[in-house]
Short mmCIF file of C-alpha atoms and ligand atoms in Angstrom, two decimals:
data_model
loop_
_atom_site.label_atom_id
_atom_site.label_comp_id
_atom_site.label_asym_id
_atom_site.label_seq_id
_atom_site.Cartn_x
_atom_site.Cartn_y
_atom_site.Cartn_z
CA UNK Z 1 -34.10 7.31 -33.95
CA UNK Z 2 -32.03 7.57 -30.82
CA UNK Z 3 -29.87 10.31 -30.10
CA UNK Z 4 -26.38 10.33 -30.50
CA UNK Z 5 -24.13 12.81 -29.29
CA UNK Z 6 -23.08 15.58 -32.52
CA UNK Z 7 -19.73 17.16 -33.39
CA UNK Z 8 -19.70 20.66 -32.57
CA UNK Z 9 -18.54 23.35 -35.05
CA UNK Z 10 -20.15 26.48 -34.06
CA UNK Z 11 -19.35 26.91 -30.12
CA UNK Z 12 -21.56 30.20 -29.84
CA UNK Z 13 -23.88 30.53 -27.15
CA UNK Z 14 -26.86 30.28 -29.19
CA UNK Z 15 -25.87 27.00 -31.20
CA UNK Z 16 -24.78 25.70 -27.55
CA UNK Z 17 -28.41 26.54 -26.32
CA UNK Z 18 -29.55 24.65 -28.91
CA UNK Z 19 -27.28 21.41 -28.96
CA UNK Z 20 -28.00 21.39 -24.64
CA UNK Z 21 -31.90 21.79 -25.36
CA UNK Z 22 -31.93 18.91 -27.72
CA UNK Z 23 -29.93 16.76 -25.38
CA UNK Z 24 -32.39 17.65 -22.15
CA UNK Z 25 -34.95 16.98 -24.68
CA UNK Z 26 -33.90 13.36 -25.40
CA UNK Z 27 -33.11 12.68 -21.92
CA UNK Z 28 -36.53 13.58 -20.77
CA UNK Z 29 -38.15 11.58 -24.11
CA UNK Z 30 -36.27 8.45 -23.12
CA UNK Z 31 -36.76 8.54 -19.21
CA UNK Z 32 -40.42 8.07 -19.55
CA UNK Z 33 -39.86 4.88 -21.10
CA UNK Z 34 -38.11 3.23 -17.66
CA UNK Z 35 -40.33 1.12 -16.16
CA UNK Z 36 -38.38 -1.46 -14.41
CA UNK Z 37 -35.06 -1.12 -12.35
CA UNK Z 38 -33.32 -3.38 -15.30
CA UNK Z 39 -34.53 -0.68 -17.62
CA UNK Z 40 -33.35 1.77 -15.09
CA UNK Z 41 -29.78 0.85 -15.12
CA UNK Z 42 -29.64 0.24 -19.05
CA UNK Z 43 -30.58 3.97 -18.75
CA UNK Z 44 -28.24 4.80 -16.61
CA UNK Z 45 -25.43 3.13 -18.41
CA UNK Z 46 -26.41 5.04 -21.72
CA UNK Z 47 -26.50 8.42 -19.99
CA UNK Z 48 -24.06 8.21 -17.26
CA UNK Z 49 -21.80 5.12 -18.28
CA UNK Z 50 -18.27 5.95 -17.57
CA UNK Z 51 -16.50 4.35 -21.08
CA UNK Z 52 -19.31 5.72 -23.59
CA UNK Z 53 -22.29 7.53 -21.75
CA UNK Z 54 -23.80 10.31 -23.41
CA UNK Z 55 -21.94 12.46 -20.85
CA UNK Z 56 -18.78 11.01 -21.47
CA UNK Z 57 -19.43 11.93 -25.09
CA UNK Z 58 -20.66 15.57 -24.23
CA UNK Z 59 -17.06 16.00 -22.53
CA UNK Z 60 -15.08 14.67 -25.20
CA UNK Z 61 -17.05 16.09 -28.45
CA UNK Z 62 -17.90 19.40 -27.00
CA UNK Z 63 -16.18 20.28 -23.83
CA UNK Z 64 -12.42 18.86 -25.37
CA UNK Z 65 -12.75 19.88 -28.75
CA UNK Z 66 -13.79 23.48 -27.50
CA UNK Z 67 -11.82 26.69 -29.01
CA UNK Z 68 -10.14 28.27 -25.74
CA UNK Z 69 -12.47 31.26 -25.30
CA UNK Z 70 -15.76 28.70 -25.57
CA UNK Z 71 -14.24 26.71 -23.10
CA UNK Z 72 -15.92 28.79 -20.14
CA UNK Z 73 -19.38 28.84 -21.80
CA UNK Z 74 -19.40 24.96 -22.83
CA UNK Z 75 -18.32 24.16 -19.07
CA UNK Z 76 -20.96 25.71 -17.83
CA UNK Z 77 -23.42 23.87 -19.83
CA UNK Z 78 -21.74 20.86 -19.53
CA UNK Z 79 -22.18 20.71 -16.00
CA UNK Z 80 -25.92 21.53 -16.01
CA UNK Z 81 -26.20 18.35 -18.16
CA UNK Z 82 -24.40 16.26 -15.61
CA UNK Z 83 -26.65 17.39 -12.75
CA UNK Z 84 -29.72 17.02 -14.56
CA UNK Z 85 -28.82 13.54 -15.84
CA UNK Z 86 -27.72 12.63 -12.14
CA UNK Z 87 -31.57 14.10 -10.99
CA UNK Z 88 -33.41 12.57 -13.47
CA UNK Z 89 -32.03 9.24 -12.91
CA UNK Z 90 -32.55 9.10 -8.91
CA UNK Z 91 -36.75 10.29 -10.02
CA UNK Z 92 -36.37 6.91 -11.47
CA UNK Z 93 -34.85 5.08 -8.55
CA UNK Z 94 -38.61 3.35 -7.53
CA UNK Z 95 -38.70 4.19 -3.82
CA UNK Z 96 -41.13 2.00 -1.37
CA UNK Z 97 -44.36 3.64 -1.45
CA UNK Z 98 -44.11 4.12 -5.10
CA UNK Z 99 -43.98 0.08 -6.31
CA UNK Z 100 -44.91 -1.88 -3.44
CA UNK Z 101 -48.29 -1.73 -3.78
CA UNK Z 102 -50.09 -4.98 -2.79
CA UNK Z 103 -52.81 -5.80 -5.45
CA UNK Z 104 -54.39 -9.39 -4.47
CA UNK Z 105 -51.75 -11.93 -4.01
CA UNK Z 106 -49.54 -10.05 -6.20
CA UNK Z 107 -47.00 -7.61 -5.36
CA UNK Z 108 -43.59 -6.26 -7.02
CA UNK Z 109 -40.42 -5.45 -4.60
CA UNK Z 110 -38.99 -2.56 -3.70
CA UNK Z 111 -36.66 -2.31 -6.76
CA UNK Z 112 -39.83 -2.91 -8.81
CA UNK Z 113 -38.32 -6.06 -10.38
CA UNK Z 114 -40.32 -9.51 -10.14
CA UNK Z 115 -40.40 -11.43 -6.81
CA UNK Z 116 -38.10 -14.62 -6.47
CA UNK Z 117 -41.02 -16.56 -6.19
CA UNK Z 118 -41.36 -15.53 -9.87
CA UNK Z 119 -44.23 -14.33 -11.94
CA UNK Z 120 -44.43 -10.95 -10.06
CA UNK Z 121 -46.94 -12.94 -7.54
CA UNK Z 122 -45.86 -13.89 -4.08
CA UNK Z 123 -47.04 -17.52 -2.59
CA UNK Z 124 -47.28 -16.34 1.28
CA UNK Z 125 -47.65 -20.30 1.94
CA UNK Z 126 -44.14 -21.10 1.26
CA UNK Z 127 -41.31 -20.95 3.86
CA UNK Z 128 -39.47 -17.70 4.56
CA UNK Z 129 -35.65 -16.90 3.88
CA UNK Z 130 -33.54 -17.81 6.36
CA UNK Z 131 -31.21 -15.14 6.85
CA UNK Z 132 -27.75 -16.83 8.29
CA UNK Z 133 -26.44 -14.81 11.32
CA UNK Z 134 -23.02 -13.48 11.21
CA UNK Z 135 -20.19 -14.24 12.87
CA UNK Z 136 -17.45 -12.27 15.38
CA UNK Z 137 -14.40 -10.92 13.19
CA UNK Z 138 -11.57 -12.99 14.38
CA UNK Z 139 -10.16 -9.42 15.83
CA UNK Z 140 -13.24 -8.96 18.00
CA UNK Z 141 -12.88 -12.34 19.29
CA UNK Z 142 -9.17 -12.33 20.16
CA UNK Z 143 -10.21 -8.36 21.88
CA UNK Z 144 -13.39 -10.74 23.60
CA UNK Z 145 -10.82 -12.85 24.36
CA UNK Z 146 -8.91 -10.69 26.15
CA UNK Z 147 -11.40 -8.73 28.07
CA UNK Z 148 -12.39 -12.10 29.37
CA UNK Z 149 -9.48 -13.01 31.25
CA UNK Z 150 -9.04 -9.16 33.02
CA UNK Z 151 -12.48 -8.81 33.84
CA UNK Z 152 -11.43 -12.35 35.99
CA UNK Z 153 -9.08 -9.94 37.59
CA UNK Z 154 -11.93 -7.46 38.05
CA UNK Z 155 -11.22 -5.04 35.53
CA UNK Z 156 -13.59 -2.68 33.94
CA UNK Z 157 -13.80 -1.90 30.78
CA UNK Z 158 -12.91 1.96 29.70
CA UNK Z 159 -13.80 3.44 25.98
CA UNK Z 160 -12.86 6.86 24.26
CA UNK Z 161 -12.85 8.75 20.91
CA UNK Z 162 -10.56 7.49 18.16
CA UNK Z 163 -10.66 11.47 17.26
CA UNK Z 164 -8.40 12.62 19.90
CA UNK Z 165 -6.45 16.19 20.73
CA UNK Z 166 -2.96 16.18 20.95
CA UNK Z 167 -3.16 16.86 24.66
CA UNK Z 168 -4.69 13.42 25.55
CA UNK Z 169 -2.90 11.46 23.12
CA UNK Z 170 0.46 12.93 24.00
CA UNK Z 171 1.25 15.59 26.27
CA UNK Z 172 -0.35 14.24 29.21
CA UNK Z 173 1.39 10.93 28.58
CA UNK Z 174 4.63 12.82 28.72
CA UNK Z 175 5.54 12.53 25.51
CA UNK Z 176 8.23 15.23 24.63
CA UNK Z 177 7.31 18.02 22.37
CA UNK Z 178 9.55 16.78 19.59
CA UNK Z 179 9.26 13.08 20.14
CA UNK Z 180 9.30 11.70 16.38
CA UNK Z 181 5.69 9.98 17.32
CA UNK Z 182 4.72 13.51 16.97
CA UNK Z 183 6.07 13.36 13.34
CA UNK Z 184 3.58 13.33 10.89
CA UNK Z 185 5.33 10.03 9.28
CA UNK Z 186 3.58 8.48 12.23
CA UNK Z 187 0.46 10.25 13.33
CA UNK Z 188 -2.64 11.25 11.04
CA UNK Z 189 -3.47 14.50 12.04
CA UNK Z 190 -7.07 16.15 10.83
CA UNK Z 191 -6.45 18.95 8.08
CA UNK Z 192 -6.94 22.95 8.80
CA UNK Z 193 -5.85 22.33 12.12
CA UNK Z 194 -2.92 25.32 12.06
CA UNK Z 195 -5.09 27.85 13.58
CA UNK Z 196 -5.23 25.99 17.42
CA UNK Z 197 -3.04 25.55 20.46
CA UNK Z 198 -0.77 22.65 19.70
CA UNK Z 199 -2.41 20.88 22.17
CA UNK Z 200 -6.19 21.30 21.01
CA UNK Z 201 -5.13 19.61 17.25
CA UNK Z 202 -7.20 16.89 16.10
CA UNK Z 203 -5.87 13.69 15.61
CA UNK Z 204 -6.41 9.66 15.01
CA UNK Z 205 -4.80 8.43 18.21
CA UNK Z 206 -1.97 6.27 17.73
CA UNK Z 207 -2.65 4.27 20.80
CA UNK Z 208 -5.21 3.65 23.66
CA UNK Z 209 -3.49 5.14 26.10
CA UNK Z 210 -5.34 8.75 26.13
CA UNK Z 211 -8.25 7.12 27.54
CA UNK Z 212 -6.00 6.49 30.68
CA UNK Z 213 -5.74 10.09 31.30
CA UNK Z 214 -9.63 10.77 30.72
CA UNK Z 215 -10.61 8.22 32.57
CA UNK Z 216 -8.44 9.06 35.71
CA UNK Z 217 -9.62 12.83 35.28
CA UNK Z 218 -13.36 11.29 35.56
CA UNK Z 219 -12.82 8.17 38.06
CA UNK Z 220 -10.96 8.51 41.66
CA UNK Z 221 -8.46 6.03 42.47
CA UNK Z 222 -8.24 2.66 43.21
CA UNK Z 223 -9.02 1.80 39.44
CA UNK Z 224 -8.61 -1.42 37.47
CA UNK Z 225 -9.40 -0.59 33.91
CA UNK Z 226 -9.10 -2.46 30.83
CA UNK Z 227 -9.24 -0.44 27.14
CA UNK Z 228 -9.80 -2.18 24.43
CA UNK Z 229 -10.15 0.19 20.59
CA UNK Z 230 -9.17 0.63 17.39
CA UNK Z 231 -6.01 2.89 16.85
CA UNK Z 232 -4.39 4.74 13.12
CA UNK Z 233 -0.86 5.49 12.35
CA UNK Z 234 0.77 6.44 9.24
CA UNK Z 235 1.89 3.21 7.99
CA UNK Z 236 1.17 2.10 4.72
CA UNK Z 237 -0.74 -1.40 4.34
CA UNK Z 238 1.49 -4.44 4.41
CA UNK Z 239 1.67 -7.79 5.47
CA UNK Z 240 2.67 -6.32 9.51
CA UNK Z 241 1.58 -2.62 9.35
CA UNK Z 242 -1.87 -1.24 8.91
CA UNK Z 243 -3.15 2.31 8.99
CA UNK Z 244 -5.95 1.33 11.72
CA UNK Z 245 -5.42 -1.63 13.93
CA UNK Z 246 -6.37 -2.95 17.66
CA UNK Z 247 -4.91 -2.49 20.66
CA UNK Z 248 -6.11 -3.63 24.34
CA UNK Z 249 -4.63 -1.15 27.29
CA UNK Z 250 -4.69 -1.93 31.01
CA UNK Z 251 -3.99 0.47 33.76
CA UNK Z 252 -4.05 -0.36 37.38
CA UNK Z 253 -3.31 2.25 40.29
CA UNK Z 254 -3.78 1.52 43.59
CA UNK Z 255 -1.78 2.62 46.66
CA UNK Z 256 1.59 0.11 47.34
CA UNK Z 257 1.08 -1.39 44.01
CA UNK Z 258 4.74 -2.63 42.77
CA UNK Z 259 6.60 -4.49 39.31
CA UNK Z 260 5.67 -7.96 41.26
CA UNK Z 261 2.27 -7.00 40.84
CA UNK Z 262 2.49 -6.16 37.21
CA UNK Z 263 4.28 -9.32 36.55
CA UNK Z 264 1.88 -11.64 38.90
CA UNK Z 265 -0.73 -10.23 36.67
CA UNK Z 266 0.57 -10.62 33.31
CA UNK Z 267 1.80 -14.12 33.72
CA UNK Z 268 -1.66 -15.18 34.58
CA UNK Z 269 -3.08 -13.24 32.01
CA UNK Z 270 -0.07 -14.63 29.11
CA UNK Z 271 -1.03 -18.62 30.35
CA UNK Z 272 -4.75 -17.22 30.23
CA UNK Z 273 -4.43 -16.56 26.66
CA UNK Z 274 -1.53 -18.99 25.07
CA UNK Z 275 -1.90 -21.95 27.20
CA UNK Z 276 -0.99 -22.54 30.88
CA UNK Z 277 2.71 -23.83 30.15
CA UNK Z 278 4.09 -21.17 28.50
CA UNK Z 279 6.59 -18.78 30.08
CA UNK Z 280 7.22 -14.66 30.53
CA UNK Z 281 10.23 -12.99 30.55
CA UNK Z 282 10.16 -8.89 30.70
CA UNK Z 283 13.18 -6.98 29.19
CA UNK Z 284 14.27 -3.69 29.85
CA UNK Z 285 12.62 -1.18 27.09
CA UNK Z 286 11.06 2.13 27.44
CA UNK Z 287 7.82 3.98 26.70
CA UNK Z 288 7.37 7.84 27.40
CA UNK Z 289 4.79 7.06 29.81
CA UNK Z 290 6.28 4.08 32.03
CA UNK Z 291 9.33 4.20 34.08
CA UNK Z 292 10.51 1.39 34.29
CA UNK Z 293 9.03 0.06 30.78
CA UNK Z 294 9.55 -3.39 29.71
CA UNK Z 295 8.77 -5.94 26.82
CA UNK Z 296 6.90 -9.11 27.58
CA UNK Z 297 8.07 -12.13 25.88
CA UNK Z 298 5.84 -15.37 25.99
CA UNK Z 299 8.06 -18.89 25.12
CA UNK Z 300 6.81 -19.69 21.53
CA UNK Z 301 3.16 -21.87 21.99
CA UNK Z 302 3.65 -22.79 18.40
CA UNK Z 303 6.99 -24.59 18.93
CA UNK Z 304 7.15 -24.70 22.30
CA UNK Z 305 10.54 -22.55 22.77
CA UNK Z 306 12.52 -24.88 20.80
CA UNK Z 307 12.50 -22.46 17.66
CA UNK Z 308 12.27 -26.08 15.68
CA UNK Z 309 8.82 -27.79 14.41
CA UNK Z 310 7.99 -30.94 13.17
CA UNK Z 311 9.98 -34.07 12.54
CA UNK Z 312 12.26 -32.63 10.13
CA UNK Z 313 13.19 -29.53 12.55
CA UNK Z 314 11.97 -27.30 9.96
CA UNK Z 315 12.34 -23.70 11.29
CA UNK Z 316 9.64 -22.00 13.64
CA UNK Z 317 8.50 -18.65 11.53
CA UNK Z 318 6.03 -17.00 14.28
CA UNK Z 319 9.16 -16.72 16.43
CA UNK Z 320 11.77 -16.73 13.99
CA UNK Z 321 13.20 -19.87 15.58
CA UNK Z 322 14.04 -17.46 18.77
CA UNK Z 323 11.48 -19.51 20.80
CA UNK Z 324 10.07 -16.06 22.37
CA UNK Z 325 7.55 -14.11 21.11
CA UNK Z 326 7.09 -10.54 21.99
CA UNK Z 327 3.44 -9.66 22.95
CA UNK Z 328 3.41 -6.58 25.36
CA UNK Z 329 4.80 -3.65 26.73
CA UNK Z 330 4.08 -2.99 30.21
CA UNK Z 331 5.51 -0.74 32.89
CA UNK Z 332 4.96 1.62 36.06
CA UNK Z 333 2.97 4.59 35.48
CA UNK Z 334 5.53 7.55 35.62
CA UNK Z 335 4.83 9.44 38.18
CA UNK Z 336 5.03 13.10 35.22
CA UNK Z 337 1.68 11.17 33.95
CA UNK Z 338 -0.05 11.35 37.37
CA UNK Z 339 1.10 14.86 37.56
CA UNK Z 340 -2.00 15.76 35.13
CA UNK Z 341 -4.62 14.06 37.02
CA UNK Z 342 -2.84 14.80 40.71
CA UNK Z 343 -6.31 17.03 41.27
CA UNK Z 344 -8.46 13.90 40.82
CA UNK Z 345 -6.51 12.19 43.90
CA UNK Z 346 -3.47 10.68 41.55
CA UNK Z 347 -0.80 12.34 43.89
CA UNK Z 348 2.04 10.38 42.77
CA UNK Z 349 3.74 10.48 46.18
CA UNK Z 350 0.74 8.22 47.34
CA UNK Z 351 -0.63 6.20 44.65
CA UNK Z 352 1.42 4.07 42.33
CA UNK Z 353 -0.05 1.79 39.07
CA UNK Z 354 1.42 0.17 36.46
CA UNK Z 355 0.01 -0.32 32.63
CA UNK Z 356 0.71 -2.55 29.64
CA UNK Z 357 -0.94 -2.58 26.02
CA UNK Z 358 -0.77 -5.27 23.51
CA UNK Z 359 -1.45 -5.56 19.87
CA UNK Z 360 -4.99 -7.52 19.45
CA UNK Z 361 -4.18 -7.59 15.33
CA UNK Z 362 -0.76 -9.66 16.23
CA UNK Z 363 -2.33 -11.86 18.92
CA UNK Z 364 -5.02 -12.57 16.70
CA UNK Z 365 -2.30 -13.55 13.90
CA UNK Z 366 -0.53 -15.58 16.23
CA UNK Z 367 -3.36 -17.70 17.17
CA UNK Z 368 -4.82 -18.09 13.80
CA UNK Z 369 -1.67 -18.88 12.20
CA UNK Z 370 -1.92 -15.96 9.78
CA UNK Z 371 0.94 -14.46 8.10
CA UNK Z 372 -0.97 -11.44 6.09
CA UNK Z 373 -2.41 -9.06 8.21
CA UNK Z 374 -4.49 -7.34 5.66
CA UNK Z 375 -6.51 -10.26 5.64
CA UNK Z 376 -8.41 -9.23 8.35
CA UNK Z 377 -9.18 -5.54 6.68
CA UNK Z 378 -10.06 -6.88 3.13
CA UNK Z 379 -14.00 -8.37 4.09
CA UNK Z 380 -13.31 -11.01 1.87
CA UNK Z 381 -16.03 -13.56 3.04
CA UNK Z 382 -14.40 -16.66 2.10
CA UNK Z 383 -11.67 -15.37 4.75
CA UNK Z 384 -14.24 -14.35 7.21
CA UNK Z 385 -16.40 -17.57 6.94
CA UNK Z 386 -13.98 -19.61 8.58
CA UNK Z 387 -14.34 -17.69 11.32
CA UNK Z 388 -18.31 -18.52 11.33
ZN1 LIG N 401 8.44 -20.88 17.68
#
């Protein structure tokens, strides 16, 4: 008869001994029977299922029901059942050497269950599977995308950890000590991290910009670098926000370069991208690590910059019938941010550079037509295959 969990009445040690010995007992009487990995997990469910395993059982007959003081003593116990149910079931997980053994014609797979070709023999005559190749993510496209058109310009391409200190990603870019980026209700910072510096904490980076600083520490200048990476900030997930997204960086610094330079470039590379007809127009903004900082607006390539589509004039949503769309923000290096490399050859009363970043997960939206940006996260495959 198979075994079944019992009430407990008596929680001494001794009667606990003796209930856990005739559990371990059954467990071991039962394994011997799994052959096959479908005979595996039917084991597995019995012992380990979540609704009505045995262990399940254990914790609500013995460990629940438990007078106070036995509660110690049937913990204990309880756990050594987990662990050895957990053990014995990986002995049964069949591992390569153990099943694929090649006898004749026939052979078994590596989870020990017949072959597709069906009667546990393999016909090494018929065709092989055709695995299909995968395709780019539409967000490492778009990022292809845009590495394309700057490394026209002659731009390299720069990479750095996503684990970053709070030196690189914001000190050195002259970001104030209380500047609310620095909040944690916009940065993930690593736990246990109280015992450092300030500037030695661990965090995600919120943007790609430290690797301008490291790579200006490594590299003399003139430098044309383009950074493209994956980025985290404290947002929750919603149809526009993300906790990790993409973001392409480009820093240029050269001596005599000017804001007609950073607008000659980003012009080309806006009609590069959207289409050669559409227009730029920079606003004043401001970043901590620009001066002067603007926004870059391209005319709307999905309506043309009449903030009206179709026959009926229905309204444009991508630009919310403004007929701009904001893509970048772009601006002159400040000179507090070549300050930290000045060593390196970044005097700022000799060299001058501008940068600009974009979002690659809002481009990518954009151009798809998407209005969910979680679709990109969620590896659905009937998403992704569109892409193929
Ligand atoms: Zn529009």
């Amino acid at each position: 008869m198979a075994y079944t969990v019992p009430k407990l009445k008596d929680f001494s040690p001794a009667a606990l001994d003796k209930a856990v010995a005739e559990f371990l007992s059954a467990l071991d009487t039962e394994s011997v029977g799994v052959q096959i990995e479908s005979e595996r997990k039917v084991f597995r469910d019995r012992w380990q299922g979540r609704k009505n395993g045995l262990l399940t059982q254990v914790n609500d007959l013995w460990l629940k029901t438990a007078p106070t003081d036995a509660k110690r003593d049937v913990g204990q116990r309880v756990n050594v059942l987990k662990s050895r149910v957990a053990e014995t079931i990986e002995k049964l997980r069949p591992s390569v050497s153990a099943t694929a053994v090649v006898k004749g014609l026939s052979l078994r797979t590596e989870v020990g269950q017949p072959t597709a070709y069906g009667d546990s023999s393999l016909d090494i005559s018929l065709p092989g599977i055709r695995r299909p190749i995968g395709a780019e993510h539409p967000i490492i496209r778009t990022m292809n995308e845009i590495i394309g058109v700057f490394r026209n310009l002659g731009y390299s391409i720069a990479e750095g950890p996503v684990i970053e200190t709070d030196y690189y990603n914001f000190e050195s870019l002259n970001f104030p000590p209380n500047h609310p980026a620095r909040d944690t209700q916009d940065t993930l910072f690593l736990a246990n991290q109280e015992s450092k510096p300030p500037r030695e904490r661990l965090l995600l980076r919120t943007h790609t910009s430290p690797v301008q600083i490291r790579t200006m520490e490594k590299l003399k200048p003139p430098l044309r670098i383009l950074i493209p990476g994956r980025v985290h900030r404290n947002d929750p997930p919603d149809a526009s926000h993300s906790p990790m997204f993409h973001q392409v960086e480009g820093l240029a610094v050269d001596t005599n370069i000017t804001f007609g330079d950073l607008k000659g470039t980003l012009d080309h590379a806006m009609k590069a991208l959207f289409g050669s007809d559409v227009k730029t127009s920079f606003r004043p903004s401001f970043f901590p690590f620009t001066e002067p900082s603007a926004e870059v607006f391209v005319s709307c390539f999905i309506c043309g910059g009449s903030g009206k589509r179709g026959a009926d004039d229905a309204p444009c949503r991508p630009c919310k019938q403004a007929g701009w769309i904001e893509i970048l923000g772009c601006g002159m290096v400040d000179p507090n941010v070549f300050e930290f490399v000045k060593r390196n050859g970044y005097d700022p009363e000799k060299v001058s550079g501008f940068a600009f970043g974009m979002g690659v997960d809002r481009i990518a939206m954009l151009k798809y037509g998407l209005d969910d940006l979680q679709l990109f996260f969620q590896g659905d495959v009937r998403f992704l295959e569109q892409f193929g």
